[in-house]
Amino acid sequence: MITEKIRSVFLQTFGESPLLCHSPGRINLIGEHTDYNGGYVMPAAIDKRMVVGIASNDGNQGRIHSIDFDEDFTFDLSSFSPKKGHWGTYIMGVVAQFQQAGYPVKGFDMVFGGDIPVGAGLSSSAALECAVGFALSELFHFEIPQRSLIHYAQKAEHVFAGVQCGIMDQFASVMGKKDHVIRLDCRSLDYRHFPLVLPHHSILLIDTQVKHSLADSAYNQRRLECQEGVIAAQKINPKIQSLRDMDLGILASIQHEVSDIVFNRCKYIIEENERVLTASTLLDNNDLEGFGEKMYSSHEGLSELYEVSCDELDFLVDFTKDLPYVLGSRMMGGGFGGCTINIVEKENVPSLQQEIETAFESKFGVNPKFYEVSLEDGTGLV
Ligand code: GLA
């Protein structure tokens, strides 16, 4: 068990017992790329998590050991900067946010590890940021409110990792609730926990194992394209702040002002926001089949209009389309690789896995991975 491992490595390395905190990865049922457009999302925290062991030291350094990379990293708390592509960047990013907000982070020792696959679209980086933020807050008694913790973690990603992400991942990691999904309004941050207990179905993630190296720059690019649509619409109605305020009628009226690409990006976001609202009503009415159809339309938009899918993800979604025991399937997260999320009748999960494994292997020469996930509580003490 990861907690025991962290405790014992900590004891060996730093000679004492740590305070243990954790923060989970997340799934997202529907509402993709809507968060940074002031829209709606429907994520949940899952039973894969990042665990952090922490204690203070007498120096002015963060001394860290990563179990998963089997690597050490030390930085000086009064002078540090991002190290592109290195896991230490996420930790330093959170420390920088705390310092900027006036929280006096002192020397600390840390060991961390977890079971969230990296690059699978399950937000392992957000989980690390939130676990580290919470651990520092507990250790030094900063008593940072959850909302601020979420914002510092998101800012760490913007400033240190260079990804202009929305709020969904950090929000879901901190605010997750067992057996519930969250419907979050990313503009007001109003949210509701919806119970989601599926007696006959599983939430099955299928990991393509594809990690696109240009995913971060393409992500930032999508954000700019959406912003172009908003700026064009503001010439007609200055009250429009984000794509959230637009409908397809307004979009049609600016069609001649924007490129086809910008038009398609905006169309997808406007439709996806609508879909999340309809999908949450369907969920309220226990209409899982209707919900599943919305997942398929979401994927179509992501693939054709927003263009963040890839052959492997499209293949997995297409594969399930005519299977009566799969209610819904779509790519999940930023895209360009990672997982699809599927709602599958429990008893058919093993045979589906086998069929997909054979078909995927023969087409792409790679074995996909499968994760059946449950919905769990968010960030906290272990
Ligand atoms: C990544 C980002 C999120 C969100 C998703 C797409 O996970 O970190 O903020 O934009 O992509 O929905």
Coordinates of C-alpha atoms and ligand atoms in Angstrom, one line a residue:
M1 CA 0.0 0.0 0.0
I2 CA 1.3 3.4 -1.1
T3 CA 0.7 5.0 2.3
E4 CA 2.8 2.4 4.1
K5 CA 5.6 2.7 1.5
I6 CA 5.7 6.5 1.9
R7 CA 5.8 6.2 5.7
S8 CA 8.7 3.8 5.6
V9 CA 10.7 5.6 2.9
F10 CA 10.2 8.8 4.9
L11 CA 11.5 7.2 8.0
Q12 CA 14.5 5.8 6.3
T13 CA 15.3 9.1 4.4
F14 CA 14.5 11.7 7.0
G15 CA 14.4 9.7 10.3
E16 CA 10.9 10.6 11.4
S17 CA 7.2 9.9 10.7
P18 CA 5.5 12.3 8.3
L19 CA 2.1 13.9 8.2
L20 CA 0.2 12.1 5.4
C21 CA -2.2 13.8 3.0
H22 CA -3.8 12.7 -0.2
S23 CA -5.6 14.1 -3.2
P24 CA -7.4 12.1 -5.9
G25 CA -7.3 12.0 -9.7
R26 CA -10.6 12.8 -11.5
I27 CA -12.9 11.7 -14.3
N28 CA -15.2 13.9 -16.2
L29 CA -18.6 12.5 -17.3
I30 CA -19.3 15.4 -19.7
G31 CA -18.4 19.0 -20.3
E32 CA -15.0 19.0 -21.9
H33 CA -13.0 22.2 -22.5
T34 CA -15.9 24.2 -21.2
D35 CA -14.3 25.1 -17.9
Y36 CA -12.0 27.9 -19.3
N37 CA -15.0 29.2 -21.3
G38 CA -17.0 30.0 -18.2
G39 CA -19.2 26.9 -18.8
Y40 CA -20.3 23.7 -17.0
V41 CA -18.5 20.5 -16.3
M42 CA -19.4 17.2 -14.5
P43 CA -16.3 15.7 -12.9
A44 CA -15.8 13.4 -10.0
A45 CA -12.8 12.4 -7.8
I46 CA -11.8 8.7 -8.2
D47 CA -10.1 5.9 -6.3
K48 CA -6.7 6.7 -7.7
R49 CA -4.7 9.3 -5.8
M50 CA -1.5 11.1 -5.0
V51 CA -0.3 10.7 -1.4
V52 CA 2.2 13.1 0.2
G53 CA 4.2 12.6 3.4
I54 CA 5.5 15.8 4.9
A55 CA 7.4 17.2 7.9
S56 CA 9.2 20.4 8.6
N57 CA 13.0 20.7 8.7
D58 CA 15.2 23.3 10.2
G59 CA 16.6 24.7 6.9
N60 CA 15.3 26.8 4.2
Q61 CA 14.9 24.1 1.6
G62 CA 12.2 21.8 0.2
R63 CA 13.8 18.3 0.1
I64 CA 11.6 15.9 -1.9
H65 CA 11.7 12.3 -2.9
S66 CA 9.4 10.9 -5.6
I67 CA 8.6 7.2 -5.1
D68 CA 7.3 6.7 -8.7
F69 CA 10.4 8.3 -10.4
D70 CA 12.7 7.1 -7.7
E71 CA 14.4 10.5 -7.7
D72 CA 15.3 13.3 -5.3
F73 CA 14.9 17.0 -5.8
T74 CA 15.9 19.8 -3.5
F75 CA 15.2 23.6 -4.0
D76 CA 16.0 26.7 -2.0
L77 CA 12.8 28.4 -0.7
S78 CA 14.2 31.9 -1.3
S79 CA 15.3 31.3 -4.9
F80 CA 13.7 28.9 -7.4
S81 CA 12.2 28.8 -10.8
P82 CA 10.3 26.3 -13.0
K83 CA 12.2 23.3 -14.4
K84 CA 10.3 22.4 -17.6
G85 CA 9.1 18.8 -17.7
H86 CA 10.3 18.0 -14.2
W87 CA 7.8 16.9 -11.5
G88 CA 9.4 19.3 -9.0
T89 CA 7.9 22.1 -11.1
Y90 CA 4.4 21.4 -9.8
I91 CA 5.6 21.4 -6.1
M92 CA 7.6 24.6 -6.6
G93 CA 4.6 26.2 -8.4
V94 CA 2.4 25.7 -5.3
V95 CA 5.0 27.0 -3.0
A96 CA 5.4 30.1 -5.2
Q97 CA 1.7 30.8 -5.0
F98 CA 1.6 30.4 -1.2
Q99 CA 4.6 32.8 -0.8
Q100 CA 3.0 35.3 -3.1
A101 CA -0.2 35.2 -1.1
G102 CA 1.9 35.9 2.1
Y103 CA 2.0 32.4 3.6
P104 CA 5.5 31.9 5.1
V105 CA 6.5 28.4 3.8
K106 CA 9.5 27.2 5.8
G107 CA 11.8 24.3 5.2
F108 CA 10.1 20.9 4.6
D109 CA 10.9 17.3 3.7
M110 CA 8.5 15.4 1.5
V111 CA 8.0 11.9 0.0
F112 CA 5.2 11.4 -2.5
G113 CA 3.8 8.8 -4.8
G114 CA 0.5 7.4 -6.1
D115 CA -1.4 5.3 -8.6
I116 CA -2.7 7.9 -11.0
P117 CA -1.3 7.0 -14.4
V118 CA 0.7 10.0 -15.8
G119 CA -0.5 11.4 -19.1
A120 CA -3.7 9.4 -19.1
G121 CA -5.9 12.5 -18.7
L122 CA -6.8 11.7 -15.0
S123 CA -5.1 14.9 -13.7
S124 CA -2.2 13.5 -11.9
S125 CA -0.6 16.9 -11.9
A126 CA -3.6 18.6 -10.3
A127 CA -3.7 15.9 -7.7
L128 CA -0.1 16.5 -6.9
E129 CA -0.6 20.3 -6.6
C130 CA -3.7 19.9 -4.4
A131 CA -2.0 17.3 -2.2
V132 CA 1.1 19.4 -1.8
G133 CA -1.0 22.6 -1.1
F134 CA -3.1 20.8 1.5
A135 CA -0.1 19.2 3.1
L136 CA 1.8 22.6 3.4
S137 CA -1.4 24.2 4.8
E138 CA -1.8 21.5 7.4
L139 CA 1.9 21.4 8.4
F140 CA 2.3 25.1 8.9
H141 CA -1.3 25.7 10.1
F142 CA -2.2 28.2 7.4
E143 CA -5.8 27.1 7.4
I144 CA -6.2 27.9 3.7
P145 CA -9.9 27.6 2.6
Q146 CA -10.7 25.0 0.0
R147 CA -11.6 27.6 -2.7
S148 CA -8.2 29.3 -2.3
L149 CA -6.4 26.0 -2.3
I150 CA -8.0 25.2 -5.6
H151 CA -7.0 28.6 -7.1
Y152 CA -3.4 28.4 -5.9
A153 CA -3.1 24.9 -7.4
Q154 CA -4.6 26.1 -10.7
K155 CA -2.3 29.2 -10.7
A156 CA 0.7 26.9 -10.1
E157 CA -0.2 25.1 -13.3
H158 CA -0.5 28.4 -15.2
V159 CA 2.6 30.1 -14.0
F160 CA 5.0 27.2 -13.4
A161 CA 3.9 24.4 -15.8
G162 CA 2.8 26.9 -18.5
V163 CA -0.6 25.3 -19.2
Q164 CA -3.5 27.8 -19.1
C165 CA -5.8 25.1 -17.7
G166 CA -9.4 25.8 -16.4
I167 CA -10.5 25.1 -12.8
M168 CA -12.1 21.7 -13.3
D169 CA -9.3 19.3 -12.3
Q170 CA -8.2 21.1 -9.1
F171 CA -11.9 21.7 -8.1
A172 CA -12.8 18.0 -8.6
S173 CA -9.7 16.8 -6.7
V174 CA -10.4 19.0 -3.7
M175 CA -14.2 18.9 -3.7
G176 CA -14.9 15.3 -4.7
K177 CA -17.5 13.3 -2.7
K178 CA -17.9 9.5 -2.4
D179 CA -20.5 8.1 -4.9
H180 CA -21.2 11.6 -6.3
V181 CA -20.4 13.6 -9.4
I182 CA -20.1 17.4 -9.2
R183 CA -22.0 19.7 -11.5
L184 CA -19.9 22.8 -11.5
D185 CA -20.6 26.2 -13.0
C186 CA -17.0 27.3 -13.8
R187 CA -17.9 31.0 -13.9
S188 CA -19.6 31.4 -10.5
L189 CA -18.1 28.2 -9.0
D190 CA -21.6 27.3 -7.7
Y191 CA -21.8 23.5 -7.6
R192 CA -24.0 20.6 -6.8
H193 CA -23.1 17.0 -5.8
F194 CA -25.2 14.5 -7.7
P195 CA -25.5 11.0 -6.3
L196 CA -24.2 8.5 -8.9
V197 CA -24.6 4.9 -7.7
L198 CA -24.8 2.5 -10.6
P199 CA -26.0 -0.9 -9.5
H200 CA -25.6 -2.5 -12.9
H201 CA -23.0 -0.4 -14.6
S202 CA -19.3 0.3 -14.3
I203 CA -17.4 3.4 -15.2
L204 CA -14.6 2.0 -17.3
L205 CA -11.6 4.0 -18.5
I206 CA -9.7 2.7 -21.5
D207 CA -6.2 4.2 -21.8
T208 CA -4.8 4.5 -25.3
Q209 CA -1.3 4.9 -23.8
V210 CA -0.9 7.8 -26.3
K211 CA 0.8 10.8 -24.9
H212 CA 1.0 13.7 -27.4
S213 CA 4.0 15.9 -26.9
L214 CA 2.3 19.0 -28.4
A215 CA -0.8 18.6 -26.2
D216 CA 0.1 21.6 -24.0
S217 CA 0.6 24.0 -26.8
A218 CA -2.5 22.8 -28.7
Y219 CA -4.5 23.3 -25.4
N220 CA -3.3 26.9 -25.1
Q221 CA -4.1 27.4 -28.7
R222 CA -7.7 26.3 -28.3
R223 CA -8.1 28.7 -25.5
L224 CA -7.0 31.6 -27.8
E225 CA -9.3 30.5 -30.6
C226 CA -12.3 30.6 -28.2
Q227 CA -11.2 34.0 -27.1
E228 CA -11.2 35.2 -30.7
G229 CA -14.8 34.2 -31.0
V230 CA -15.7 36.1 -27.9
I231 CA -13.9 39.3 -29.1
A232 CA -15.8 39.2 -32.4
A233 CA -19.1 38.8 -30.5
Q234 CA -18.3 41.6 -28.2
K235 CA -18.5 44.0 -31.2
I236 CA -22.2 43.2 -31.4
N237 CA -22.9 42.9 -27.7
P238 CA -20.2 44.2 -25.3
K239 CA -21.9 42.4 -22.4
I240 CA -20.7 39.0 -23.7
Q241 CA -17.8 37.9 -21.4
S242 CA -17.3 34.3 -22.6
L243 CA -18.7 31.6 -24.9
R244 CA -21.1 30.9 -22.0
D245 CA -23.0 34.0 -22.9
M246 CA -23.4 33.0 -26.6
D247 CA -25.9 30.9 -28.4
L248 CA -25.8 29.5 -32.0
G249 CA -27.8 32.5 -33.2
I250 CA -25.1 35.0 -32.0
L251 CA -22.4 32.7 -33.4
A252 CA -24.1 32.7 -36.8
S253 CA -24.1 36.5 -36.8
I254 CA -20.3 36.6 -36.4
Q255 CA -19.6 33.8 -38.8
H256 CA -18.3 36.2 -41.5
E257 CA -15.9 37.8 -39.0
V258 CA -14.1 34.7 -37.9
S259 CA -12.2 31.8 -39.5
D260 CA -13.8 28.4 -40.0
I261 CA -11.6 27.0 -37.3
V262 CA -12.7 29.6 -34.7
F263 CA -16.3 29.1 -35.8
N264 CA -16.1 25.4 -35.2
R265 CA -14.4 25.7 -31.8
C266 CA -17.1 28.1 -30.6
K267 CA -19.9 25.9 -32.0
Y268 CA -18.6 22.9 -30.1
I269 CA -18.3 24.8 -26.8
I270 CA -21.8 26.4 -27.1
E271 CA -23.3 22.9 -27.9
E272 CA -21.3 21.2 -25.1
N273 CA -22.6 23.7 -22.5
E274 CA -26.1 22.9 -23.6
R275 CA -25.4 19.2 -23.4
V276 CA -24.1 19.3 -19.8
L277 CA -27.3 21.0 -18.7
T278 CA -29.5 18.5 -20.5
A279 CA -27.3 15.6 -19.4
S280 CA -27.6 16.6 -15.7
T281 CA -31.4 16.6 -16.0
L282 CA -31.2 13.2 -17.6
L283 CA -29.1 12.0 -14.7
D284 CA -31.6 13.5 -12.3
N285 CA -34.3 11.4 -14.0
N286 CA -32.2 8.3 -13.9
D287 CA -32.1 8.2 -17.7
L288 CA -28.7 6.6 -18.2
E289 CA -29.4 5.7 -21.8
G290 CA -30.1 9.3 -22.7
F291 CA -27.1 10.4 -20.7
G292 CA -24.9 7.9 -22.7
E293 CA -26.2 9.4 -26.0
K294 CA -25.0 12.8 -24.9
M295 CA -21.6 11.3 -24.2
Y296 CA -21.4 10.1 -27.8
S297 CA -22.4 13.5 -29.2
S298 CA -19.8 15.2 -27.0
H299 CA -17.2 13.0 -28.5
E300 CA -18.3 13.8 -32.0
G301 CA -17.9 17.5 -31.3
L302 CA -14.5 17.1 -29.7
S303 CA -13.3 15.1 -32.6
E304 CA -14.8 17.0 -35.5
L305 CA -15.2 20.6 -34.4
Y306 CA -12.8 21.0 -31.5
E307 CA -10.2 18.6 -33.0
V308 CA -8.6 17.4 -29.8
S309 CA -9.1 13.7 -30.4
C310 CA -6.8 11.2 -32.2
D311 CA -7.2 8.0 -34.2
E312 CA -6.8 5.8 -31.1
L313 CA -9.5 7.6 -29.1
D314 CA -11.9 7.7 -32.1
F315 CA -11.3 4.0 -32.7
L316 CA -12.2 3.1 -29.1
V317 CA -15.4 5.2 -29.1
D318 CA -16.5 3.8 -32.5
F319 CA -15.8 0.3 -31.3
T320 CA -18.5 0.6 -28.6
K321 CA -21.1 2.4 -30.7
D322 CA -23.2 -0.6 -31.7
L323 CA -22.7 -2.6 -28.5
P324 CA -26.0 -2.6 -26.6
Y325 CA -24.3 -3.0 -23.2
V326 CA -22.2 0.2 -23.6
L327 CA -24.4 3.2 -22.8
G328 CA -21.9 6.0 -23.6
S329 CA -18.3 6.5 -24.5
R330 CA -16.2 9.6 -25.3
M331 CA -12.7 10.9 -25.0
M332 CA -11.9 12.5 -21.6
G333 CA -9.8 15.4 -20.5
G334 CA -7.5 17.7 -22.6
G335 CA -7.3 15.1 -25.4
F336 CA -4.7 14.1 -28.0
G337 CA -4.4 10.8 -26.2
G338 CA -5.2 9.5 -22.7
C339 CA -8.4 7.7 -21.9
T340 CA -12.0 7.2 -23.1
I341 CA -14.6 7.1 -20.4
N342 CA -17.3 4.4 -20.9
I343 CA -20.5 3.4 -19.1
V344 CA -20.7 -0.3 -19.4
E345 CA -23.0 -3.0 -18.0
K346 CA -21.0 -4.7 -15.3
E347 CA -21.3 -8.2 -16.4
N348 CA -20.0 -7.4 -19.9
V349 CA -16.8 -5.6 -18.7
P350 CA -14.5 -8.6 -18.9
S351 CA -15.6 -9.6 -22.5
L352 CA -15.5 -6.0 -23.7
Q353 CA -11.9 -5.7 -22.4
Q354 CA -10.9 -8.8 -24.2
E355 CA -12.5 -7.7 -27.5
I356 CA -11.0 -4.3 -27.4
E357 CA -7.6 -5.5 -26.4
T358 CA -7.4 -7.8 -29.5
A359 CA -8.8 -5.2 -31.9
F360 CA -6.7 -2.3 -30.6
E361 CA -3.5 -4.4 -30.5
S362 CA -3.9 -5.5 -34.1
K363 CA -4.6 -2.0 -35.3
F364 CA -2.1 0.0 -33.3
G365 CA 0.3 -2.6 -32.0
V366 CA -0.2 -1.4 -28.4
N367 CA -2.1 -2.9 -25.5
P368 CA -4.6 -0.5 -24.0
K369 CA -5.0 -0.3 -20.2
F370 CA -8.3 -0.6 -18.4
Y371 CA -9.4 1.0 -15.1
E372 CA -12.7 0.4 -13.5
V373 CA -13.1 3.4 -11.2
S374 CA -15.2 4.3 -8.2
L375 CA -16.1 7.8 -7.0
E376 CA -14.4 9.0 -3.8
D377 CA -13.9 11.9 -1.4
G378 CA -11.5 14.7 -2.3
T379 CA -8.3 16.1 -0.7
G380 CA -7.7 15.3 2.9
L381 CA -5.6 13.8 5.6
V382 CA -4.9 10.1 5.1
Ligands
GLA1 C1 -7.4 19.6 -18.9 C2 -7.5 20.9 -18.1 C3 -8.9 21.2 -17.6 C4 -9.9 21.1 -18.7 C5 -9.7 19.8 -19.5 C6 -10.6 19.7 -20.7 O1 -7.7 18.5 -18.0 O2 -6.6 20.9 -17.0 O3 -8.9 22.5 -17.0 O4 -9.9 22.2 -19.5 O5 -8.4 19.6 -19.9 O6 -12.0 19.7 -20.3

